[in-house]
Amino acid sequence: MTRTKLERNVLLQPYLKWAGGKRQLLPEIRKYLPKKYNTYYEPFVGAGAVLFDLQPSRLVINDVNIELINTYKIIKSKDGVEALINLLKEHNSQHSKEYFYMIRDEDRKDDYKNKSDVEKAARLIYLNKTCFNGLFRVNSQGQFNVPFGNYKNPKIVNDIVIKAVHKYLNSADSFITNQDFEEVLKTAKKGDFIYLDPPYDPVSDTSSFTGYSLNGFSKEDQLRLRDMCVELDKRGCKFLLSNSATPFIKDIYNEKGFNIKTVSAKRNINSVASKRGKIDEVLVMNYVNEEKP
């Protein structure tokens, strides 16, 4: 069975800024998307640039970041989305450098665990829109530690986009979860399509972005993901994977005979301004002749 297309929503786009987001790479990714598939899986969904561009009618999205996944669940819920927008308006009305650090420091207090899911979702979105470079980074205690962004007019309340995401997640057959990628992909079967956008293999010893989750994503995790791609291929699934064009990544997928395309992507999120710009990445897939003119 192939997917039934939903009516395309032109308002649908990421509601967060995200390190490694795929907006800049979308023109390349579109070239290699399968023409037909059943359920769409995205185990490392992040801000969802590919998801919201593709707009599949059946989807399973996941991320190891529990705070991030909480925002998706709140936006999908009928009562949660309105409460979220109202809380974001409150944050917007009080926004200042001092207010930012007060909200940022909430997860350093014992009563943070007593906050509601919608309060936590509003906090994450507020901090994401107002912190430096839109990063999500936590320290070894799991506390958000990105400094103030000092933007003149940050777009804290984008209710049009949030409502578009709410409508889409409820119009589609959508399942949202917070697990390890291996657990999520246990249910993927023949005819399904999986887009994989893991934390990238660092291009140097100093470039690793490890603060996204407490556990990071190691070379062993990259190999575990590669082995999962082999398993998906055996099941008759199609997968497309993005990663940095390091010798390690190219070697581990080359040795399994997968199709590898090198593409250039623009990166705007980096703490060092001189390191922002075009860098080589790879798209790895287990199919050929899918490129669209």
Coordinates of C-alpha atoms in Angstrom, one line a residue:
M1 CA 0.0 0.0 0.0
T2 CA 1.3 3.4 -0.9
R3 CA 0.7 6.6 1.0
T4 CA -2.4 8.8 0.4
K5 CA -1.3 12.3 -0.1
L6 CA -2.6 15.0 2.2
E7 CA -3.4 18.4 0.8
R8 CA -0.2 20.3 0.9
N9 CA 0.1 22.9 3.6
V10 CA 2.3 25.8 2.5
L11 CA 2.4 27.2 6.0
L12 CA 4.1 24.1 7.4
Q13 CA 7.7 24.6 8.5
P14 CA 9.9 24.1 11.5
Y15 CA 8.8 26.0 14.6
L16 CA 12.3 25.8 16.1
K17 CA 15.8 26.8 15.0
W18 CA 18.1 23.7 15.3
A19 CA 21.8 22.9 15.0
G20 CA 22.2 20.7 11.9
G21 CA 18.7 21.6 10.6
K22 CA 18.1 20.5 7.0
R23 CA 16.5 23.6 5.4
Q24 CA 19.6 24.4 3.4
L25 CA 20.0 20.8 2.2
L26 CA 16.4 20.3 1.2
P27 CA 17.0 21.0 -2.6
E28 CA 19.6 18.1 -2.6
I29 CA 17.5 15.8 -0.4
R30 CA 14.4 16.2 -2.7
K31 CA 16.4 14.8 -5.6
Y32 CA 16.8 11.5 -3.9
L33 CA 13.5 10.9 -2.2
P34 CA 11.7 7.6 -3.1
K35 CA 8.7 8.1 -5.3
K36 CA 6.6 5.7 -3.3
Y37 CA 6.6 4.4 0.2
N38 CA 4.2 3.4 3.0
T39 CA 5.1 4.7 6.5
Y40 CA 7.7 7.5 6.9
Y41 CA 10.1 7.1 9.8
E42 CA 12.4 9.8 11.2
P43 CA 14.2 8.6 14.3
F44 CA 16.3 11.9 14.7
V45 CA 13.6 14.4 13.9
G46 CA 15.1 17.5 15.3
A47 CA 13.2 20.6 14.0
G48 CA 11.6 18.5 11.3
A49 CA 12.6 20.4 8.2
V50 CA 12.5 17.3 6.0
L51 CA 9.3 16.0 7.6
F52 CA 7.5 19.3 7.1
D53 CA 8.7 19.6 3.5
L54 CA 7.7 16.1 2.6
Q55 CA 4.4 16.0 4.6
P56 CA 3.8 12.3 4.6
S57 CA 0.4 11.0 5.5
R58 CA 1.7 8.2 7.8
L59 CA 4.7 8.9 10.0
V60 CA 6.6 7.9 13.0
I61 CA 8.9 10.6 14.4
N62 CA 11.3 10.3 17.3
D63 CA 14.1 12.0 19.0
V64 CA 16.3 11.1 22.0
N65 CA 15.8 14.7 23.3
I66 CA 12.8 14.4 25.6
E67 CA 12.2 18.1 25.9
L68 CA 12.1 18.4 22.1
I69 CA 9.6 15.5 21.8
N70 CA 7.5 17.1 24.5
T71 CA 7.0 20.1 22.2
Y72 CA 5.7 18.0 19.4
K73 CA 3.3 16.2 21.7
I74 CA 2.0 19.5 23.1
I75 CA 1.5 21.0 19.7
K76 CA -0.4 17.9 18.5
S77 CA -2.8 18.0 21.5
K78 CA -6.0 20.0 21.2
D79 CA -5.8 21.7 24.5
G80 CA -2.0 21.9 24.7
V81 CA -1.5 23.9 21.5
E82 CA -3.7 26.9 22.7
A83 CA -2.1 26.9 26.2
L84 CA 1.3 26.8 24.6
I85 CA 0.6 29.8 22.4
N86 CA -0.8 31.7 25.4
L87 CA 2.4 30.9 27.5
L88 CA 4.6 32.0 24.6
K89 CA 2.8 35.3 24.5
E90 CA 3.5 35.7 28.2
H91 CA 7.2 35.0 27.6
N92 CA 7.2 37.5 24.8
S93 CA 5.6 40.3 26.9
Q94 CA 8.3 39.9 29.6
H95 CA 11.3 39.2 27.3
S96 CA 14.6 40.7 28.4
K97 CA 18.1 39.5 29.1
E98 CA 17.3 39.2 32.8
Y99 CA 14.1 37.4 32.1
F100 CA 15.9 35.0 29.7
Y101 CA 18.4 33.9 32.4
M102 CA 15.6 33.6 34.9
I103 CA 13.8 31.2 32.6
R104 CA 17.0 29.4 31.6
D105 CA 17.9 28.7 35.2
E106 CA 14.5 27.0 36.0
D107 CA 15.9 23.6 35.3
R108 CA 18.5 24.1 38.0
K109 CA 15.8 24.1 40.7
D110 CA 14.2 21.1 42.4
D111 CA 10.7 22.2 41.5
Y112 CA 11.3 22.2 37.7
K113 CA 10.1 18.6 37.7
N114 CA 6.7 19.8 38.9
K115 CA 6.2 22.1 35.9
S116 CA 3.5 20.9 33.4
D117 CA 4.5 19.6 30.0
V118 CA 3.0 22.7 28.3
E119 CA 5.1 25.0 30.6
K120 CA 8.2 23.0 29.7
A121 CA 7.4 23.2 26.0
A122 CA 6.9 26.9 26.1
R123 CA 10.2 27.3 28.0
L124 CA 12.1 25.4 25.4
I125 CA 10.6 27.3 22.4
Y126 CA 11.2 30.6 24.2
L127 CA 14.8 29.8 25.0
N128 CA 15.4 28.4 21.4
K129 CA 14.1 31.7 19.9
T130 CA 16.1 33.9 22.2
C131 CA 19.4 32.1 22.9
F132 CA 22.6 32.4 21.0
N133 CA 22.4 30.9 17.5
G134 CA 19.3 28.9 18.4
L135 CA 21.4 26.1 19.9
F136 CA 20.0 23.4 22.2
R137 CA 22.8 22.4 24.5
V138 CA 22.9 21.0 28.0
N139 CA 25.7 20.5 30.5
S140 CA 26.7 17.3 32.3
Q141 CA 23.7 17.8 34.7
G142 CA 21.3 18.1 31.8
Q143 CA 20.8 21.8 32.3
F144 CA 20.2 24.2 29.4
N145 CA 23.4 26.3 29.2
V146 CA 23.3 28.4 26.0
P147 CA 23.8 32.1 26.6
F148 CA 21.5 35.0 25.7
G149 CA 21.2 35.8 22.0
N150 CA 20.7 39.5 22.1
Y151 CA 18.4 39.7 19.1
K152 CA 16.4 42.9 18.5
N153 CA 13.1 41.4 17.6
P154 CA 13.1 37.6 18.1
K155 CA 10.0 35.8 16.7
I156 CA 8.9 34.2 20.0
V157 CA 5.2 33.6 19.1
N158 CA 4.8 32.2 15.6
D159 CA 1.2 31.0 16.2
I160 CA 0.5 30.6 12.4
V161 CA 3.3 28.0 12.1
I162 CA 2.5 26.3 15.4
K163 CA -1.2 25.9 14.4
A164 CA -0.1 24.6 10.9
V165 CA 2.0 21.9 12.6
H166 CA -0.9 21.1 14.9
K167 CA -3.3 20.7 12.0
Y168 CA -0.8 18.5 10.1
L169 CA 0.0 16.2 13.0
N170 CA -3.7 15.6 13.5
S171 CA -4.6 15.2 9.8
A172 CA -1.8 12.7 9.2
D173 CA -1.6 9.3 10.9
S174 CA 1.2 10.3 13.2
F175 CA 3.0 8.7 16.1
I176 CA 5.5 10.6 18.2
T177 CA 8.0 8.9 20.5
N178 CA 11.2 9.4 22.6
Q179 CA 13.4 6.3 22.3
D180 CA 16.7 5.0 21.0
F181 CA 16.7 4.8 17.2
E182 CA 17.0 1.0 17.3
E183 CA 13.8 0.7 19.3
V184 CA 11.8 3.0 17.0
L185 CA 12.9 1.2 13.9
K186 CA 11.9 -2.3 15.2
T187 CA 8.4 -1.8 13.5
A188 CA 9.7 -0.6 10.1
K189 CA 8.9 -3.0 7.4
K190 CA 9.0 -3.6 3.7
G191 CA 7.9 -0.6 1.7
D192 CA 8.6 1.9 4.5
F193 CA 11.0 4.9 4.1
I194 CA 13.3 6.0 6.8
Y195 CA 15.1 9.3 6.8
L196 CA 18.1 9.3 9.1
D197 CA 19.7 12.5 10.4
P198 CA 21.9 11.5 13.3
P199 CA 24.3 13.8 15.2
Y200 CA 27.1 14.2 12.7
D201 CA 30.5 12.5 12.9
P202 CA 32.8 15.4 13.9
V203 CA 35.1 16.6 11.1
S204 CA 37.8 17.4 13.7
D205 CA 38.5 16.6 17.3
T206 CA 37.4 20.1 18.3
S207 CA 34.2 20.3 16.3
S208 CA 32.1 17.7 18.1
F209 CA 28.8 19.0 19.3
T210 CA 28.1 16.8 22.3
G211 CA 25.7 18.9 24.4
Y212 CA 22.6 17.9 22.5
S213 CA 21.8 15.1 24.9
L214 CA 23.6 13.8 28.0
N215 CA 24.9 10.7 26.2
G216 CA 26.1 12.2 23.0
F217 CA 26.6 10.1 19.8
S218 CA 29.8 8.2 19.6
K219 CA 31.7 6.3 16.8
E220 CA 30.1 3.2 18.3
D221 CA 26.7 4.7 17.8
Q222 CA 27.5 5.6 14.2
L223 CA 28.5 1.9 13.6
R224 CA 25.3 0.8 15.4
L225 CA 23.3 3.0 13.0
R226 CA 25.2 1.6 10.0
D227 CA 24.3 -1.9 11.1
M228 CA 20.7 -0.8 11.5
C229 CA 20.8 0.4 7.9
V230 CA 22.0 -3.0 6.8
E231 CA 19.1 -4.5 8.7
L232 CA 16.6 -2.1 7.1
D233 CA 17.9 -3.0 3.7
K234 CA 17.4 -6.7 4.4
R235 CA 13.8 -6.0 5.4
G236 CA 13.0 -4.2 2.1
C237 CA 12.9 -0.7 3.6
K238 CA 14.4 2.3 1.8
F239 CA 16.6 4.6 3.8
L240 CA 18.3 8.0 3.2
L241 CA 20.9 9.1 5.6
S242 CA 22.6 12.5 6.1
N243 CA 26.0 12.8 7.7
S244 CA 29.3 14.6 7.5
A245 CA 31.7 13.6 4.6
T246 CA 34.4 12.2 6.9
P247 CA 36.6 9.3 5.8
F248 CA 35.1 7.3 8.7
I249 CA 31.5 7.7 7.5
K250 CA 32.3 7.2 3.9
D251 CA 34.3 4.0 4.7
I252 CA 31.7 2.3 6.9
Y253 CA 28.9 2.8 4.3
N254 CA 31.1 2.1 1.3
E255 CA 32.1 -1.3 2.7
K256 CA 28.4 -2.3 2.8
G257 CA 27.9 -1.2 -0.9
F258 CA 25.5 1.6 -0.2
N259 CA 25.0 4.5 -2.7
I260 CA 26.8 7.6 -1.5
K261 CA 26.4 11.1 -2.8
T262 CA 28.6 14.1 -1.7
V263 CA 26.7 17.4 -1.4
S264 CA 27.4 20.9 -0.2
A265 CA 25.4 22.3 2.6
K266 CA 25.4 25.8 4.2
R267 CA 25.8 25.8 7.9
N268 CA 24.7 28.9 9.8
I269 CA 24.9 27.6 13.4
N270 CA 28.5 27.6 14.7
S271 CA 30.0 29.4 17.6
V272 CA 32.9 30.6 15.4
A273 CA 31.7 32.9 12.6
S274 CA 34.5 31.9 10.3
K275 CA 33.4 28.3 10.4
R276 CA 29.9 29.0 9.1
G277 CA 29.4 28.5 5.4
K278 CA 29.4 25.6 2.9
I279 CA 30.7 22.2 4.0
D280 CA 30.7 18.8 2.4
E281 CA 28.1 16.3 3.6
V282 CA 27.0 12.9 2.4
L283 CA 23.7 11.4 1.5
V284 CA 23.7 7.6 1.8
M285 CA 20.9 5.4 0.5
N286 CA 20.2 1.8 -0.4
Y287 CA 18.6 2.5 -3.7
V288 CA 19.6 4.0 -7.1
N289 CA 18.0 5.7 -10.0
E290 CA 15.7 7.7 -7.7
E291 CA 17.2 11.0 -8.6
K292 CA 14.7 13.4 -10.0
P293 CA 15.6 15.8 -12.8

